[in-house]
Structure formats: structure tokens, C-alpha cells
mmCIF file of C-alpha atoms in Angstrom:
data_model
loop_
_atom_site.group_PDB
_atom_site.id
_atom_site.type_symbol
_atom_site.label_atom_id
_atom_site.label_comp_id
_atom_site.label_asym_id
_atom_site.label_seq_id
_atom_site.Cartn_x
_atom_site.Cartn_y
_atom_site.Cartn_z
ATOM 1 C CA VAL A 728 -11.488 -2.386 -2.396
ATOM 2 C CA CYS A 729 -13.274 -4.458 0.361
ATOM 3 C CA ALA A 730 -10.080 -4.871 2.432
ATOM 4 C CA ALA A 731 -8.688 -1.590 1.598
ATOM 5 C CA ALA A 732 -11.587 0.034 2.678
ATOM 6 C CA ALA A 733 -11.495 -1.399 6.279
ATOM 7 C CA TRP A 734 -7.735 -0.672 6.577
ATOM 8 C CA ILE A 735 -8.073 2.905 5.679
ATOM 9 C CA LEU A 736 -10.889 3.503 8.041
ATOM 10 C CA ALA A 737 -9.295 1.492 10.728
ATOM 11 C CA LYS A 738 -5.978 3.533 10.239
ATOM 12 C CA ASP A 739 -7.874 6.975 10.078
ATOM 13 C CA SER A 740 -11.242 7.035 11.365
ATOM 14 C CA THR A 741 -11.779 8.617 14.627
ATOM 15 C CA SER A 742 -15.533 9.286 14.579
ATOM 16 C CA SER A 743 -17.997 6.414 15.131
ATOM 17 C CA GLU A 744 -18.954 6.295 11.652
ATOM 18 C CA CYS A 745 -17.792 3.720 9.275
ATOM 19 C CA VAL A 746 -18.339 1.575 6.272
ATOM 20 C CA PHE A 747 -18.824 -1.571 5.770
ATOM 21 C CA LEU A 748 -18.713 -3.219 2.130
ATOM 22 C CA SER A 749 -19.609 -6.621 1.343
ATOM 23 C CA PHE A 750 -18.820 -7.910 -1.754
ATOM 24 C CA ASP A 751 -19.031 -11.788 -1.712
ATOM 25 C CA ARG A 752 -18.891 -14.464 0.488
ATOM 26 C CA ALA A 753 -15.222 -14.975 -0.379
ATOM 27 C CA SER A 754 -13.823 -11.341 -0.252
ATOM 28 C CA TRP A 755 -15.983 -11.245 3.379
ATOM 29 C CA GLN A 756 -13.731 -14.109 4.567
ATOM 30 C CA HIS A 757 -10.508 -12.155 3.576
ATOM 31 C CA ASP A 758 -8.167 -12.263 6.866
ATOM 32 C CA ASP A 759 -7.259 -8.717 6.172
ATOM 33 C CA LEU A 760 -10.826 -7.584 6.078
ATOM 34 C CA GLN A 761 -11.786 -9.377 9.179
ATOM 35 C CA HIS A 762 -8.782 -7.907 11.312
ATOM 36 C CA SER A 763 -9.765 -4.318 10.037
ATOM 37 C CA LEU A 764 -13.260 -5.263 10.830
ATOM 38 C CA LYS A 765 -11.981 -6.146 14.415
ATOM 39 C CA GLU A 766 -10.089 -3.021 14.748
ATOM 40 C CA LEU A 767 -13.347 -1.186 13.640
ATOM 41 C CA ARG A 768 -15.798 -2.755 16.181
ATOM 42 C CA ALA A 769 -12.921 -2.104 18.834
ATOM 43 C CA LYS A 770 -13.566 1.720 18.324
ATOM 44 C CA GLY A 771 -17.190 1.233 18.725
ATOM 45 C CA CYS A 772 -17.792 1.835 14.847
ATOM 46 C CA GLU A 773 -21.328 1.443 13.542
ATOM 47 C CA PRO A 774 -22.159 0.756 10.023
ATOM 48 C CA ILE A 775 -23.852 3.820 8.145
ATOM 49 C CA PHE A 776 -23.328 2.333 4.744
ATOM 50 C CA GLU A 777 -23.645 -1.317 3.479
ATOM 51 C CA MET A 778 -22.945 -2.439 -0.678
ATOM 52 C CA GLN A 779 -23.829 -6.125 -1.479
ATOM 53 C CA ARG A 780 -22.420 -7.364 -4.667
ATOM 54 C CA ARG A 781 -24.288 -10.100 -6.196
ATOM 55 C CA GLY A 782 -22.052 -12.247 -8.260
ATOM 56 C CA ALA A 783 -18.576 -11.621 -9.046
ATOM 57 C CA LEU A 784 -17.287 -8.561 -10.836
ATOM 58 C CA ARG A 785 -20.525 -7.434 -12.771
ATOM 59 C CA HIS A 786 -20.673 -3.990 -12.220
ATOM 60 C CA THR A 787 -19.908 -1.109 -14.379
ATOM 61 C CA THR A 788 -17.064 1.854 -13.974
ATOM 62 C CA ARG A 789 -19.811 4.043 -12.614
ATOM 63 C CA HIS A 790 -20.414 1.835 -9.762
ATOM 64 C CA ILE A 791 -16.621 1.459 -9.353
ATOM 65 C CA PHE A 792 -16.078 5.301 -9.181
ATOM 66 C CA GLN A 793 -19.216 5.684 -6.733
ATOM 67 C CA THR A 794 -17.390 3.129 -4.074
ATOM 68 C CA ILE A 795 -14.377 4.649 -4.801
ATOM 69 C CA GLY A 796 -15.491 8.160 -4.552
ATOM 70 C CA LEU A 797 -17.454 7.395 -1.282
ATOM 71 C CA LEU A 798 -14.575 6.023 0.476
ATOM 72 C CA ALA A 799 -12.207 8.668 -0.847
ATOM 73 C CA GLY A 800 -14.458 11.141 0.898
ATOM 74 C CA LEU A 801 -14.697 9.111 4.278
ATOM 75 C CA SER A 802 -10.905 8.501 4.555
ATOM 76 C CA ALA A 803 -10.444 12.275 3.728
ATOM 77 C CA SER A 804 -12.170 13.434 6.614
ATOM 78 C CA GLY A 805 -9.532 14.036 8.610
ATOM 79 C CA ALA A 806 -8.451 16.638 6.179
ATOM 80 C CA GLY A 807 -11.500 18.388 6.275
ATOM 81 C CA ALA A 808 -13.015 21.520 8.139
ATOM 82 C CA ALA A 809 -15.002 21.255 11.268
ATOM 83 C CA GLU A 810 -18.310 20.046 10.833
ATOM 84 C CA GLY A 811 -19.983 22.473 13.442
ATOM 85 C CA VAL A 812 -22.211 25.702 12.626
ATOM 86 C CA LEU A 813 -20.434 28.305 10.882
ATOM 87 C CA GLN A 814 -21.203 31.674 11.310
ATOM 88 C CA THR A 815 -20.934 34.252 8.203
ATOM 89 C CA GLY A 816 -22.225 37.626 9.016
ATOM 90 C CA THR A 817 -25.985 37.122 10.053
ATOM 91 C CA ASP A 818 -26.282 33.429 8.914
ATOM 92 C CA LYS A 819 -25.507 30.459 10.249
ATOM 93 C CA ILE A 820 -24.383 27.681 8.120
ATOM 94 C CA ASN A 821 -24.842 23.758 9.447
ATOM 95 C CA ILE A 822 -21.902 22.308 7.676
ATOM 96 C CA GLY A 823 -22.662 18.901 8.846
ATOM 97 C CA ALA A 824 -25.957 18.828 7.875
ATOM 98 C CA ILE A 825 -25.031 19.985 4.535
ATOM 99 C CA ARG A 826 -22.343 17.106 3.992
ATOM 100 C CA ASP A 827 -24.845 14.661 5.449
ATOM 101 C CA ARG A 828 -27.498 15.433 2.682
ATOM 102 C CA ALA A 829 -24.779 15.507 0.155
ATOM 103 C CA THR A 830 -23.450 12.055 1.126
ATOM 104 C CA ARG A 831 -27.108 10.688 1.117
ATOM 105 C CA ALA A 832 -27.795 12.106 -2.135
ATOM 106 C CA PHE A 833 -24.333 10.458 -3.522
ATOM 107 C CA GLN A 834 -25.305 7.064 -1.911
ATOM 108 C CA ASP A 835 -28.762 7.086 -3.546
ATOM 109 C CA GLY A 836 -27.509 7.984 -6.811
ATOM 110 C CA ASP A 837 -28.855 11.258 -6.804
ATOM 111 C CA TYR A 838 -25.559 12.932 -8.608
ATOM 112 C CA VAL A 839 -27.312 15.999 -9.502
ATOM 113 C CA VAL A 840 -28.340 16.931 -6.023
ATOM 114 C CA ALA A 841 -25.190 15.686 -4.460
ATOM 115 C CA GLU A 842 -23.249 17.973 -7.022
ATOM 116 C CA GLY A 843 -25.157 21.174 -5.862
ATOM 117 C CA LEU A 844 -24.384 20.468 -2.382
ATOM 118 C CA TYR A 845 -20.788 19.785 -2.613
ATOM 119 C CA ARG A 846 -20.566 22.813 -4.691
ATOM 120 C CA GLN A 847 -22.167 24.536 -1.890
ATOM 121 C CA LEU A 848 -19.136 23.234 0.467
ATOM 122 C CA VAL A 849 -16.538 24.084 -1.636
ATOM 123 C CA ASN A 850 -17.793 27.504 -1.960
ATOM 124 C CA ILE A 851 -18.245 28.002 1.801
ATOM 125 C CA LEU A 852 -14.954 25.996 2.653
ATOM 126 C CA PRO A 853 -12.855 26.577 0.032
ATOM 127 C CA GLU A 854 -9.666 24.925 1.667
ATOM 128 C CA ASP A 855 -11.717 21.457 2.503
ATOM 129 C CA ALA A 856 -10.195 18.609 0.943
ATOM 130 C CA LEU A 857 -13.030 16.652 1.344
ATOM 131 C CA SER A 858 -15.631 18.609 -0.419
ATOM 132 C CA TRP A 859 -13.163 18.903 -3.536
ATOM 133 C CA SER A 860 -12.299 15.220 -3.502
ATOM 134 C CA SER A 861 -16.132 14.428 -3.534
ATOM 135 C CA LEU A 862 -17.242 16.984 -5.986
ATOM 136 C CA GLY A 863 -14.798 15.838 -8.376
ATOM 137 C CA THR A 864 -15.751 12.192 -8.345
ATOM 138 C CA VAL A 865 -19.706 13.322 -8.518
ATOM 139 C CA ILE A 866 -18.636 15.027 -12.056
ATOM 140 C CA LEU A 867 -16.530 12.242 -13.089
ATOM 141 C CA ILE A 868 -19.459 9.867 -12.573
ATOM 142 C CA GLU A 869 -21.793 12.416 -14.551
ATOM 143 C CA ALA A 870 -19.260 12.386 -17.459
ATOM 144 C CA GLN A 871 -19.613 8.973 -17.964
ATOM 145 C CA ASP A 872 -23.449 9.311 -19.010
ATOM 146 C CA ASN A 873 -22.174 11.650 -21.758
ATOM 147 C CA ILE A 874 -19.471 9.182 -22.984
ATOM 148 C CA GLN A 875 -20.037 6.478 -25.622
ATOM 149 C CA LEU A 876 -17.446 3.693 -26.344
ATOM 150 C CA ASP A 877 -15.722 3.527 -29.310
ATOM 151 C CA GLN A 878 -17.282 7.144 -30.001
ATOM 152 C CA PRO A 879 -14.927 10.565 -29.619
ATOM 153 C CA ILE A 880 -15.543 12.080 -26.199
ATOM 154 C CA ASN A 881 -17.948 15.103 -26.974
ATOM 155 C CA ASP A 882 -17.420 18.720 -25.449
ATOM 156 C CA LYS A 883 -19.592 18.418 -22.531
ATOM 157 C CA ALA A 884 -17.884 15.199 -21.262
ATOM 158 C CA MET A 885 -14.586 16.652 -21.900
ATOM 159 C CA GLY A 886 -15.314 19.828 -19.902
ATOM 160 C CA GLN A 887 -16.863 17.824 -17.012
ATOM 161 C CA LEU A 888 -13.611 15.884 -17.215
ATOM 162 C CA GLN A 889 -11.254 18.817 -16.891
ATOM 163 C CA GLU A 890 -13.722 20.007 -14.134
ATOM 164 C CA ALA A 891 -13.244 16.825 -12.119
ATOM 165 C CA LEU A 892 -9.727 17.048 -12.670
ATOM 166 C CA LYS A 893 -9.248 20.437 -11.465
ATOM 167 C CA CYS A 894 -11.343 19.312 -8.408
ATOM 168 C CA LEU A 895 -9.220 16.488 -7.632
ATOM 169 C CA ASP A 896 -6.003 18.410 -8.016
ATOM 170 C CA ARG A 897 -7.391 20.914 -5.428
ATOM 171 C CA ALA A 898 -8.134 18.113 -3.055
ATOM 172 C CA ILE A 899 -4.524 16.850 -3.309
ATOM 173 C CA SER A 900 -3.220 20.627 -3.072
ATOM 174 C CA SER A 901 -5.187 20.796 0.209
ATOM 175 C CA GLY A 902 -4.032 17.969 2.339
ATOM 176 C CA LEU A 903 -4.897 14.585 0.234
ATOM 177 C CA GLN A 904 -1.486 14.310 -1.433
ATOM 178 C CA ASP A 905 -0.748 11.029 0.122
ATOM 179 C CA ASP A 906 -4.496 9.489 -0.181
ATOM 180 C CA ALA A 907 -4.010 6.623 -2.479
ATOM 181 C CA LEU A 908 -7.909 6.549 -3.221
ATOM 182 C CA VAL A 909 -7.870 10.141 -4.338
ATOM 183 C CA LEU A 910 -4.650 9.850 -6.388
ATOM 184 C CA ASN A 911 -6.314 6.641 -7.951
ATOM 185 C CA GLN A 912 -9.346 8.624 -8.585
ATOM 186 C CA ARG A 913 -7.541 11.509 -10.439
ATOM 187 C CA ALA A 914 -5.757 8.868 -12.477
ATOM 188 C CA ASN A 915 -9.317 7.531 -13.606
ATOM 189 C CA VAL A 916 -10.126 10.888 -15.007
ATOM 190 C CA LEU A 917 -6.943 10.896 -16.949
ATOM 191 C CA ASN A 918 -8.089 7.368 -18.313
ATOM 192 C CA VAL A 919 -11.732 8.069 -19.043
ATOM 193 C CA ALA A 920 -10.252 11.371 -20.793
ATOM 194 C CA ARG A 921 -8.125 9.018 -23.034
ATOM 195 C CA ARG A 922 -4.873 10.780 -22.042
ATOM 196 C CA TRP A 923 -2.922 7.456 -21.670
ATOM 197 C CA ASP A 924 0.076 8.606 -20.975
ATOM 198 C CA GLU A 925 -0.764 11.217 -18.243
ATOM 199 C CA ALA A 926 -2.933 8.124 -16.863
ATOM 200 C CA GLU A 927 0.059 5.879 -16.580
ATOM 201 C CA GLU A 928 2.119 8.195 -14.593
ATOM 202 C CA ALA A 929 -0.699 9.055 -12.435
ATOM 203 C CA TYR A 930 -1.474 5.834 -11.669
ATOM 204 C CA ARG A 931 1.869 4.731 -11.133
ATOM 205 C CA PHE A 932 2.209 7.627 -8.363
ATOM 206 C CA ALA A 933 -0.973 6.275 -6.667
ATOM 207 C CA LEU A 934 0.564 2.446 -6.247
ATOM 208 C CA GLU A 935 3.138 4.260 -4.195
ATOM 209 C CA GLU A 936 1.050 5.549 -1.621
ATOM 210 C CA ALA A 937 -1.591 2.282 -2.108
ATOM 211 C CA PRO A 938 -1.736 -0.053 0.936
ATOM 212 C CA ALA A 939 -1.631 -3.832 -0.015
ATOM 213 C CA GLY A 940 -5.567 -4.323 -0.363
ATOM 214 C CA PHE A 941 -5.999 -1.608 -2.685
ATOM 215 C CA ALA A 942 -2.765 -1.723 -4.846
ATOM 216 C CA SER A 943 -4.527 -4.671 -6.720
ATOM 217 C CA LEU A 944 -6.897 -2.258 -8.220
ATOM 218 C CA VAL A 945 -4.275 0.564 -8.999
ATOM 219 C CA ARG A 946 -2.099 -1.960 -10.834
ATOM 220 C CA GLN A 947 -4.950 -3.251 -12.929
ATOM 221 C CA ASN A 948 -5.772 0.158 -14.013
ATOM 222 C CA LEU A 949 -2.425 0.559 -14.915
ATOM 223 C CA ALA A 950 -1.930 -2.525 -17.044
ATOM 224 C CA LEU A 951 -4.924 -1.485 -18.871
ATOM 225 C CA THR A 952 -3.315 1.789 -19.381
ATOM 226 C CA MET A 953 -0.184 0.500 -20.745
ATOM 227 C CA ILE A 954 -2.122 -1.665 -23.231
ATOM 228 C CA GLU A 955 -3.433 1.332 -24.697
ATOM 229 C CA MET A 956 0.213 2.832 -24.798
ATOM 230 C CA GLY A 957 1.030 -0.160 -26.835
ATOM 231 C CA ASP A 958 3.120 -1.889 -24.008
ATOM 232 C CA ASN A 959 1.626 -5.164 -23.681
ATOM 233 C CA ALA A 960 4.514 -7.157 -22.518
ATOM 234 C CA GLY A 961 4.800 -4.458 -19.552
ATOM 235 C CA ALA A 962 1.354 -4.517 -18.743
ATOM 236 C CA GLU A 963 1.612 -8.485 -18.839
ATOM 237 C CA VAL A 964 4.220 -8.043 -16.132
ATOM 238 C CA GLU A 965 2.273 -5.775 -13.951
ATOM 239 C CA VAL A 966 -0.774 -8.064 -14.017
ATOM 240 C CA SER A 967 1.610 -11.196 -13.339
ATOM 241 C CA ARG A 968 3.047 -9.413 -10.283
ATOM 242 C CA LEU A 969 -0.536 -8.566 -9.307
ATOM 243 C CA LEU A 970 -1.472 -11.978 -9.071
ATOM 244 C CA LEU A 971 1.575 -13.200 -7.075
ATOM 245 C CA ARG A 972 0.577 -10.736 -4.492
ATOM 246 C CA ASP A 973 -3.485 -11.471 -4.899
ATOM 247 C CA PRO A 974 -4.104 -14.730 -6.441
ATOM 248 C CA GLN A 975 -7.650 -14.248 -6.036
ATOM 249 C CA PHE A 976 -8.045 -11.042 -8.276
ATOM 250 C CA VAL A 977 -10.314 -12.761 -10.968
ATOM 251 C CA ASP A 978 -10.354 -9.875 -13.353
ATOM 252 C CA ALA A 979 -6.445 -9.832 -13.748
ATOM 253 C CA ARG A 980 -6.617 -13.693 -14.725
ATOM 254 C CA ALA A 981 -8.825 -12.694 -17.367
ATOM 255 C CA LEU A 982 -6.676 -9.873 -18.497
ATOM 256 C CA LEU A 983 -3.759 -11.995 -18.383
ATOM 257 C CA ALA A 984 -5.632 -14.692 -20.656
ATOM 258 C CA ALA A 985 -6.200 -12.175 -23.048
ATOM 259 C CA LEU A 986 -2.459 -10.635 -23.076
ATOM 260 C CA ARG A 987 -1.176 -14.195 -23.167
ATOM 261 C CA TRP A 988 -3.592 -15.096 -26.153
ATOM 262 C CA ASN A 989 -2.716 -11.865 -28.207
ATOM 263 C CA ARG A 990 0.874 -12.841 -28.176
ATOM 264 C CA GLY A 991 0.359 -16.816 -29.341
ATOM 265 C CA ASP A 992 0.731 -18.317 -26.319
ATOM 266 C CA GLU A 993 -2.411 -20.343 -26.194
ATOM 267 C CA VAL A 994 -1.162 -22.681 -23.558
ATOM 268 C CA LEU A 995 -0.409 -20.224 -20.941
ATOM 269 C CA ALA A 996 -3.735 -18.406 -22.148
ATOM 270 C CA GLU A 997 -5.771 -21.539 -21.408
ATOM 271 C CA ASN A 998 -4.091 -22.015 -17.741
ATOM 272 C CA SER A 999 -5.236 -18.546 -17.118
ATOM 273 C CA TRP A 1000 -8.784 -19.315 -17.894
ATOM 274 C CA THR A 1001 -8.698 -22.949 -16.062
ATOM 275 C CA GLU A 1002 -7.486 -20.866 -13.147
ATOM 276 C CA ILE A 1003 -10.548 -18.841 -13.216
ATOM 277 C CA CYS A 1004 -13.045 -21.863 -13.634
ATOM 278 C CA GLU A 1005 -10.989 -23.921 -11.120
ATOM 279 C CA GLY A 1006 -8.625 -22.172 -8.884
ATOM 280 C CA VAL A 1007 -4.717 -21.721 -8.732
ATOM 281 C CA LYS A 1008 -2.353 -24.534 -8.843
ATOM 282 C CA PRO A 1009 1.263 -24.086 -7.347
ATOM 283 C CA PRO A 1010 4.138 -24.578 -9.452
ATOM 284 C CA ALA A 1011 5.244 -28.011 -10.246
ATOM 285 C CA ALA A 1012 8.457 -29.211 -8.278
ATOM 286 C CA THR A 1013 11.493 -28.682 -10.637
ATOM 287 C CA ASN A 1014 14.053 -31.565 -9.257
ATOM 288 C CA LEU A 1015 13.625 -35.109 -8.089
ATOM 289 C CA LEU A 1016 13.443 -34.464 -4.490
ATOM 290 C CA GLY A 1017 10.823 -31.910 -4.916
ATOM 291 C CA GLN A 1018 8.833 -34.392 -7.130
ATOM 292 C CA ALA A 1019 9.296 -37.200 -4.642
ATOM 293 C CA VAL A 1020 7.951 -34.823 -1.841
ATOM 294 C CA GLN A 1021 4.865 -33.592 -4.081
ATOM 295 C CA ASP A 1022 3.967 -37.545 -4.793
ATOM 296 C CA ALA A 1023 4.339 -38.588 -1.341
ATOM 297 C CA GLY A 1024 1.812 -35.901 -0.471
ATOM 298 C CA LEU A 1025 -0.290 -36.338 -2.968
ATOM 299 C CA ALA A 1026 -0.369 -40.153 -1.953
ATOM 300 C CA LEU A 1027 -1.589 -39.032 1.469
ATOM 301 C CA GLY A 1028 -3.843 -36.967 0.034
ATOM 302 C CA ILE A 1029 -2.063 -33.763 1.073
ATOM 303 C CA SER A 1030 -2.129 -30.837 -1.760
ATOM 304 C CA LYS A 1031 -0.957 -27.192 -1.855
ATOM 305 C CA TYR A 1032 -4.027 -27.294 -4.239
ATOM 306 C CA VAL A 1033 -7.320 -25.817 -3.226
ATOM 307 C CA PRO A 1034 -9.861 -25.770 -6.006
ATOM 308 C CA THR A 1035 -12.051 -22.609 -5.934
ATOM 309 C CA PRO A 1036 -15.245 -23.131 -3.808
ATOM 310 C CA SER A 1037 -18.342 -23.430 -5.655
ATOM 311 C CA GLY A 1038 -19.922 -20.693 -3.502
ATOM 312 C CA ALA A 1039 -16.988 -18.485 -4.455
ATOM 313 C CA GLY A 1040 -16.691 -18.864 -7.991
ATOM 314 C CA GLY A 1041 -16.032 -22.207 -10.048
ATOM 315 C CA GLN A 1042 -18.278 -22.497 -13.200
ATOM 316 C CA ALA A 1043 -20.003 -19.280 -12.056
ATOM 317 C CA LEU A 1044 -16.952 -17.406 -12.832
ATOM 318 C CA CYS A 1045 -16.218 -18.954 -16.331
ATOM 319 C CA ARG A 1046 -20.060 -18.098 -17.095
ATOM 320 C CA ILE A 1047 -19.364 -14.564 -16.007
ATOM 321 C CA TYR A 1048 -16.085 -13.974 -17.806
ATOM 322 C CA SER A 1049 -17.239 -15.895 -20.730
ATOM 323 C CA ASP A 1050 -19.374 -12.468 -21.646
ATOM 324 C CA ILE A 1051 -17.556 -9.475 -22.902
ATOM 325 C CA ALA A 1052 -20.371 -7.223 -20.716
ATOM 326 C CA THR A 1053 -18.629 -8.317 -17.581
ATOM 327 C CA VAL A 1054 -15.859 -6.344 -18.564
ATOM 328 C CA ARG A 1055 -17.183 -3.614 -20.700
ATOM 329 C CA GLY A 1056 -17.321 -0.119 -19.015
ATOM 330 C CA ARG A 1057 -14.282 -1.050 -17.261
ATOM 331 C CA TRP A 1058 -11.480 -1.998 -19.246
ATOM 332 C CA THR A 1059 -9.992 0.403 -21.896
ATOM 333 C CA PRO A 1060 -10.613 -0.145 -25.667
ATOM 334 C CA LYS A 1061 -7.725 -2.219 -27.041
ATOM 335 C CA ALA A 1062 -8.077 -4.474 -24.024
ATOM 336 C CA LEU A 1063 -11.571 -5.328 -24.747
ATOM 337 C CA VAL A 1064 -10.817 -6.092 -28.425
ATOM 338 C CA MET A 1065 -7.990 -8.534 -27.188
ATOM 339 C CA TYR A 1066 -10.270 -10.057 -24.756
ATOM 340 C CA GLN A 1067 -13.268 -10.241 -27.240
ATOM 341 C CA LYS A 1068 -10.469 -12.381 -29.780
ATOM 342 C CA PHE A 1069 -10.159 -14.703 -26.415
ATOM 343 C CA LEU A 1070 -13.342 -15.328 -26.221
ATOM 344 C CA ASP A 1071 -13.986 -16.037 -29.744
ATOM 345 C CA ARG A 1072 -11.273 -18.463 -29.785
ATOM 346 C CA ARG A 1073 -13.890 -21.758 -29.696
ATOM 347 C CA LYS A 1074 -16.078 -20.242 -32.254
ATOM 348 C CA LYS A 1075 -13.359 -20.849 -34.888
ATOM 349 C CA GLY A 1076 -13.237 -24.259 -34.232
#
């Protein structure tokens, strides 16, 4: 998300406002992110919002939606209406001031106030994709407070999810049909609503538009949805494909461990867990020449294997991902059951 945010803003931003998202030391040093930040600074971009994430992925779906919702709104600014003063009869309405108040309320977690302000904006500017996207995101976040895991979705929450979906559909039809952040958010609504088949299709559609940095999150969401559809083999393929492109995506390694354990491959499941704790090792040589070159390199102290730095994971990640709470609220129900069985593997001994 961090690198994707910078990529989108570097590509689309025409104003002096931008977002800096600093999740942890490892992601902050990501080459793609640093390149994008350099482009932003060249434009004279000044940060208006900063989010520090302590630890690894220890945050809830609510916070993910908040982050992506904010980015979706900012990346959609080019599709929005002018930010000046709108004359309506004898009244003058400062659109920019309302939007600024809504954004501040959103960042502060005051979603009731943000919702009211975004509703004002869509009433004043019914074709403004930015406002529709932001309103849909706020309603989705609020719906989360009315949903309990392992319980049927109540009428209030379902009504909110239906309205959030309509808002995001309106944003897409108003000019954001190629915006991966908004498309992923729409898929998230279907996911939360447990409309798994529609969510899978929506995630695939979002994946087609997603830039490299953001595609990992979309593909992980897709894999989780496929598990709910009973396609564990397909989900494992998607997660493996994700890790080939983004080997530092720890959440995906945890899911891969659960998938492998579930199908009875204990060795590969433990390998995935070791990669979380120690880092990723390259494939072993498959022929005599390759083995000779590899052995010679090791004799000289040369190896492609780089352990996870102590400040960016290692045993800290082992402890974090040893707790089901790390993924609860973000993973789908069947994936949670699968992961809990994997975590319980040593208790049986």
C-alpha cells in the first residue's frame, strides 16, 4: 500500500498536496517508494497526512479501509469538480472548505461528521466521483461496527453495505472506472457482505488495473475470497504468484503456510513459516554445475540468501503471526479457521 500510494500520487497529483505513508522501516526503504517520493518532492509536494504503523501488520480491516479510502479519494481528485465557490441562487457554497472539513474528520476517525459532509458534497455535486468514492468508504467503515464475526449480517449493516456499494458504483460510473483503489474498495464491500462469487470477480477486475505495488494487496484479497468459494488450490496458486513478485509480503506467507498445512503438506507449511521468521532463501541448485557454483560462493562467504533484518521482522514477526488476532478482522472466516489449525499444530505434540 505504501509504495502504491506514492506511485498513484506521483502519477496523478497536480496539486501541492500529497500523502506520506510510513508503515515500517523496511517498507520505507523500498526502492519503488523512494523513487516515487523523489518524484513528489520534485513537484514541491508537502505532506499533509502521515500514518505511522508500529510493528508489522497488526491493524484491523477498519484501518485498512480508512487508509485505502483516503488514498482513493486523493487519487481521484482529478475526476472531481472544481474546488472553488459555487453560486446557487443567492447562496455561495465553498466546496473546498467542505471537502477539507470532511477530509480532516475522516483522518481523525470522526466518521459520522465525515459522512454528513460527504453527503452534502454529493447533493451539491452529484457527478463528483471523488465525493461518491469517499462517501462509500465512510459508510463501509461504519458498517464494520455493526458486523460480528461468525454471526449473520444484521439488517442495519446490510443496508449500509448496499448503500456503500451504490456510492462506489456511482464513483466508478462518474469517471473512476480505471482506478484500482476504488475498484478494490468496491470488491471489499462485496467481501464484507459475504457475496463471495461477486467479490472474486470484482477483485479480478481491480487486479487488471492495479499498479505493481498495490497489486499484492488485491491478489491477497482475491485469494482469501477464493478460499471462501472452496477453491483452495486456486488460492494457493494466487498467493504463490503474489510472493514471486513481492517476497516481503508477510501476510501472504502466513496464508500460504495455512493453505499448505490444510492440504497435508507439513514440510512446505513449515518452510513458509520459517521464511517469515528467518527470511527467504533462493531455490537450491538442481544440477552439478549449479551446485558447484553455489558451494564455491558459500566457501567465499557469498550467498543470495539475505536473512530478515532484526529491525524489520525476524522473531518479532514470529511472535506477531503466532497470534490469530493479527489476521482476525482482515481474513475471511474459512481462512481464519485454517490458520488457527496451523497455529495449533504444536499444541497437539
